Coordinates of C-alpha atoms in Angstrom, one line a residue:
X169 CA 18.6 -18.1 -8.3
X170 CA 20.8 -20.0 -10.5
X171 CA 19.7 -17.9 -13.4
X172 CA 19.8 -14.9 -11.8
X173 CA 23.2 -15.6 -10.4
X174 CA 22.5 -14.8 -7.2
X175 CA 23.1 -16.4 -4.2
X176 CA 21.0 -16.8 -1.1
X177 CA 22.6 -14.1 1.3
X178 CA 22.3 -11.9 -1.6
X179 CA 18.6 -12.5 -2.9
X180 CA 18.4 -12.2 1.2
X181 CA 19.9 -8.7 1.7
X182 CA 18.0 -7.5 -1.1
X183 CA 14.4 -8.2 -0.6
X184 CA 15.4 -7.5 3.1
X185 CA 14.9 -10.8 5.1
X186 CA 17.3 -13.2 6.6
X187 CA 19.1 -15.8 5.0
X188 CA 17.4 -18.4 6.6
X189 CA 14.2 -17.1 4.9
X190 CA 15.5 -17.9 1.6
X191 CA 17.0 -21.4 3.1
X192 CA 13.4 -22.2 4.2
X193 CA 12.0 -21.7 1.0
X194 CA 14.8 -23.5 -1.4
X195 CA 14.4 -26.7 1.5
X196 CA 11.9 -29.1 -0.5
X197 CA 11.8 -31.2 2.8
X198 CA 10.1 -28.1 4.5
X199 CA 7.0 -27.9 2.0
X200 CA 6.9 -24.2 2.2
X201 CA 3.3 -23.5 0.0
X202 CA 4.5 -19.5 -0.2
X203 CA 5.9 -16.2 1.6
X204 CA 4.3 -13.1 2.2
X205 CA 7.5 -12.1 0.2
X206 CA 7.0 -13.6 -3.1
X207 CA 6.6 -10.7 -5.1
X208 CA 10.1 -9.0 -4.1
X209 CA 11.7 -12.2 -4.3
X210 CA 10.6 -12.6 -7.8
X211 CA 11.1 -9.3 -8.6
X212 CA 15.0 -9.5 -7.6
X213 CA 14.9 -12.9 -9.5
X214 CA 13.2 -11.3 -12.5
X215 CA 11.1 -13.8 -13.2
X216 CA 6.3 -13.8 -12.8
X217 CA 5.1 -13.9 -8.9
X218 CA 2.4 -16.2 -10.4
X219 CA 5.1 -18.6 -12.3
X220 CA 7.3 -18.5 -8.9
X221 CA 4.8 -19.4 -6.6
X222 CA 2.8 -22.4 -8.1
X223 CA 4.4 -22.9 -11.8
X224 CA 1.7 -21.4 -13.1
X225 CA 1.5 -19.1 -15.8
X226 CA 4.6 -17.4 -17.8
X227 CA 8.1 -17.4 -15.9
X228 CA 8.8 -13.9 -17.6
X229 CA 8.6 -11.1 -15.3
X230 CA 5.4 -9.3 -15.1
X231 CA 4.7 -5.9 -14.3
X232 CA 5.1 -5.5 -10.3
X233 CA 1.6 -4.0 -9.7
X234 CA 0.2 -6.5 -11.4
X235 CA 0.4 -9.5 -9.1
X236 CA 1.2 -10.5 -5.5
X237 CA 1.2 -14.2 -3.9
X238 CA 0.3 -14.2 -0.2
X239 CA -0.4 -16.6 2.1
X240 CA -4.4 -17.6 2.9
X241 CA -5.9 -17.1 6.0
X242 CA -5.5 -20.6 7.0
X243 CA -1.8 -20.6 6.3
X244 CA -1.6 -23.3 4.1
X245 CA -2.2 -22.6 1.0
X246 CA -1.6 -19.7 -1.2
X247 CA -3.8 -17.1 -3.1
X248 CA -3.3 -14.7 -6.3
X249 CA -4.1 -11.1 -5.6
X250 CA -4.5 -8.7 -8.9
X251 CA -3.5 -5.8 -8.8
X252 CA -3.0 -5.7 -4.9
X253 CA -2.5 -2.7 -2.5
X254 CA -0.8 -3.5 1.1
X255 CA -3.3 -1.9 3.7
X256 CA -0.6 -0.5 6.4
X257 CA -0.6 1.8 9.7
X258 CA -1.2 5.4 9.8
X259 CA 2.2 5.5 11.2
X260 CA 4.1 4.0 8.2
X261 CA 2.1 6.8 5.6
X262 CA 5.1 9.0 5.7
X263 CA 8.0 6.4 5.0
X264 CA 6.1 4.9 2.2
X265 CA 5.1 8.2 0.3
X266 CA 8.5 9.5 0.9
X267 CA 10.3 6.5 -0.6
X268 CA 10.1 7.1 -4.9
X269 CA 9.9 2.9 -5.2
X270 CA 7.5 0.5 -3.0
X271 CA 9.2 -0.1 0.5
X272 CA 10.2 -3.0 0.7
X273 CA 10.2 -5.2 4.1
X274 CA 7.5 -2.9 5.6
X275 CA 5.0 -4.7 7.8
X276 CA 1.8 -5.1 5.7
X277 CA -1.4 -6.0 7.9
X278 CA -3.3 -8.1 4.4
X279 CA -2.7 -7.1 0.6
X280 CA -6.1 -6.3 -0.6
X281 CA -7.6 -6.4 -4.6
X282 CA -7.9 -3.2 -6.1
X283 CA -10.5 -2.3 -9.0
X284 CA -8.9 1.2 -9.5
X285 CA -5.8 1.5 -11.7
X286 CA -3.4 3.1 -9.2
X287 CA 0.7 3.7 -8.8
X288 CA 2.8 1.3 -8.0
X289 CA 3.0 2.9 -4.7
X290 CA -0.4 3.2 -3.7
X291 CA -1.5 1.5 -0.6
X292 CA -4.6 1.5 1.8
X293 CA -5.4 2.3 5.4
X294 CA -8.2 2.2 7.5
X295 CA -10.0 5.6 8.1
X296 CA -10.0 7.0 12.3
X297 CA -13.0 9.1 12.9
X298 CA -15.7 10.6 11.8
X299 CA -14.9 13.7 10.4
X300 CA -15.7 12.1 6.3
X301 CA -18.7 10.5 7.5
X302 CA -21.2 9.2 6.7
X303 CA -19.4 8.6 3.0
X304 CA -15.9 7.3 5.0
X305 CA -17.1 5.5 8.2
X306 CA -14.7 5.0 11.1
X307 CA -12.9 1.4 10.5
X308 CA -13.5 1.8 6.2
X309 CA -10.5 0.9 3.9
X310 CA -9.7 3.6 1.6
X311 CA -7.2 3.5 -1.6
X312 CA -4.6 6.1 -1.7
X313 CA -2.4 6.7 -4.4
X314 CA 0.5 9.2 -3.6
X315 CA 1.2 9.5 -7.6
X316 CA -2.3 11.0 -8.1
X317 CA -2.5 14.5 -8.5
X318 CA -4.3 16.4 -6.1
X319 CA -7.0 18.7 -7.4
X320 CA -10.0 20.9 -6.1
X321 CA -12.2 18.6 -3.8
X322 CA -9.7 15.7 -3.8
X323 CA -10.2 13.3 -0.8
X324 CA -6.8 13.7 0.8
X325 CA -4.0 12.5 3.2
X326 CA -1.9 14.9 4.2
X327 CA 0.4 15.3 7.3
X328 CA -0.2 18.8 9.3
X329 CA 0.7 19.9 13.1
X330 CA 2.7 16.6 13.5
X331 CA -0.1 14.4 12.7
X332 CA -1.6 12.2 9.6
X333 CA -5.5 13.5 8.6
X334 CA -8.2 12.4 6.2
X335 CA -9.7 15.6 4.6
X336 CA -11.4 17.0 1.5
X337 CA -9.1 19.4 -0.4
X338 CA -10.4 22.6 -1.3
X339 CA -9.0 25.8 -3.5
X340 CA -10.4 28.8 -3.6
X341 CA -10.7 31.7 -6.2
X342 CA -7.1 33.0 -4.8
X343 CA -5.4 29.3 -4.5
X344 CA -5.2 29.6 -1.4
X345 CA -6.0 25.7 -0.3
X346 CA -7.6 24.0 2.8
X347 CA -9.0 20.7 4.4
X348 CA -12.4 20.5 5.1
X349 CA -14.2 17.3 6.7
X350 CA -17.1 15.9 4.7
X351 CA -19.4 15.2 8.0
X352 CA -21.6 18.3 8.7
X353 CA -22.0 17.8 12.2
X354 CA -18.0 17.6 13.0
X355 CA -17.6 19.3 16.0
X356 CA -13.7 20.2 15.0
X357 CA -12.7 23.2 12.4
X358 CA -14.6 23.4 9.3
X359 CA -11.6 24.9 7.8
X360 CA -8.0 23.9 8.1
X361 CA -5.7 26.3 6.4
X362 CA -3.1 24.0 4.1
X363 CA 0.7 25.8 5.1
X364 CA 3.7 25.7 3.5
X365 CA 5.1 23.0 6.2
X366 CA 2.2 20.8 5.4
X367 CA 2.3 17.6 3.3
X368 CA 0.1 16.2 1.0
X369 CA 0.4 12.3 1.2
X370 CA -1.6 11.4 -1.1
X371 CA -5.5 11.4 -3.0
X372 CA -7.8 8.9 -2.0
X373 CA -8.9 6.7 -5.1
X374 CA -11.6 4.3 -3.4
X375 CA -12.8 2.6 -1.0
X376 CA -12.1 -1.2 0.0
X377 CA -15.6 -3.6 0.5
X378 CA -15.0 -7.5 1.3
X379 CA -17.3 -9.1 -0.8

């Protein structure tokens, strides 16, 4: 902070916590081993995630998809995630594709590993239903990246008649575009005509497996 020249209601205000936070962390009596907030802290701070967290590593600022420090399940100590992707609700899809940066202070239910090289705003959510079965079960994970380019047969987000839904994107020889659900037996429409008021969110790039 010192380097940065930034004081704690400031490094506060802009990763979007309270002060106290920040107090917490800078208190060696406390023996705080990390915060779900690491990487926007060092990010404001301009300094490595990694190198902020434990020492380890550079102190140079990485790139911010890179990394991400969160806390383990047991709350004690903490964990290094490459290349991680916040899994969040359905209902925060259209504040984080909206926003041209990462959001910051949105409530993240686990940052999860991800294999794919995807945006910086890419993020995962767990797929309602069973209209994409039996590839995309009710309660799977799925990557979306809402820098991808959507293109004929694109696995899709999109927002249409004031709801979020997980469809296949289809052209045809007139460009006229629809969603279609992957499960043959779906008992809903087989074709959903994409209108002008309708959004696409983003493309599904993957799945999420634990190991």
């Amino acid at each position: 902070m010192k380097n940065a020249n930034v004081s704690q209601s400031e490094l506060a205000r802009a990763v979007g916590i309270k002060q106290q936070s920040i107090q917490y962390l800078c208190d060696l009596s406390k023996h705080a081993r990390g915060s779900k907030y690491t990487t926007e802290i060092a990010r404001h701070l301009q300094v490595s995630p990694e190198w902020l967290s434990n020492g380890g590593g550079h102190s140079t600022q990485e790139p911010a998809a890179t990394y991400n420090v969160v806390l383990a399940s047991d709350g004690e100590s903490s964990l290094l995630i490459r290349n991680p992707v916040p899994l969040i609700a359905w209902a925060q899809v259209m504040e984080w594709c909206k926003s041209a940066v990462p959001v910051s202070g949105i409530e993240v239910e686990e940052w999860l590993s991800c294999p794919e090289q995807v945006g910086a705003r890419a993020f995962a959510l767990r797929v309602r239903g069973g209209s994409m079965g039996p590839r995309y079960l009710d309660g799977d994970t799925i990557f979306v990246d809402p820098d991808e380019v959507p293109a004929h047969e694109s696995m899709v987000i999109a927002w249409r008649a004031g709801d979020f839904t997980f469809k296949q994107l289809q052209r045809d020889e007139n460009g006229a575009c629809y969603l279609t659900p992957l499960n043959p037996d779906w008992p809903g429409p087989k074709f959903q005509v994409l209108e002008d008021d309708d959004v696409i969110c983003g493309v599904v790039v993957g799945n999420w497996m634990k190991a």
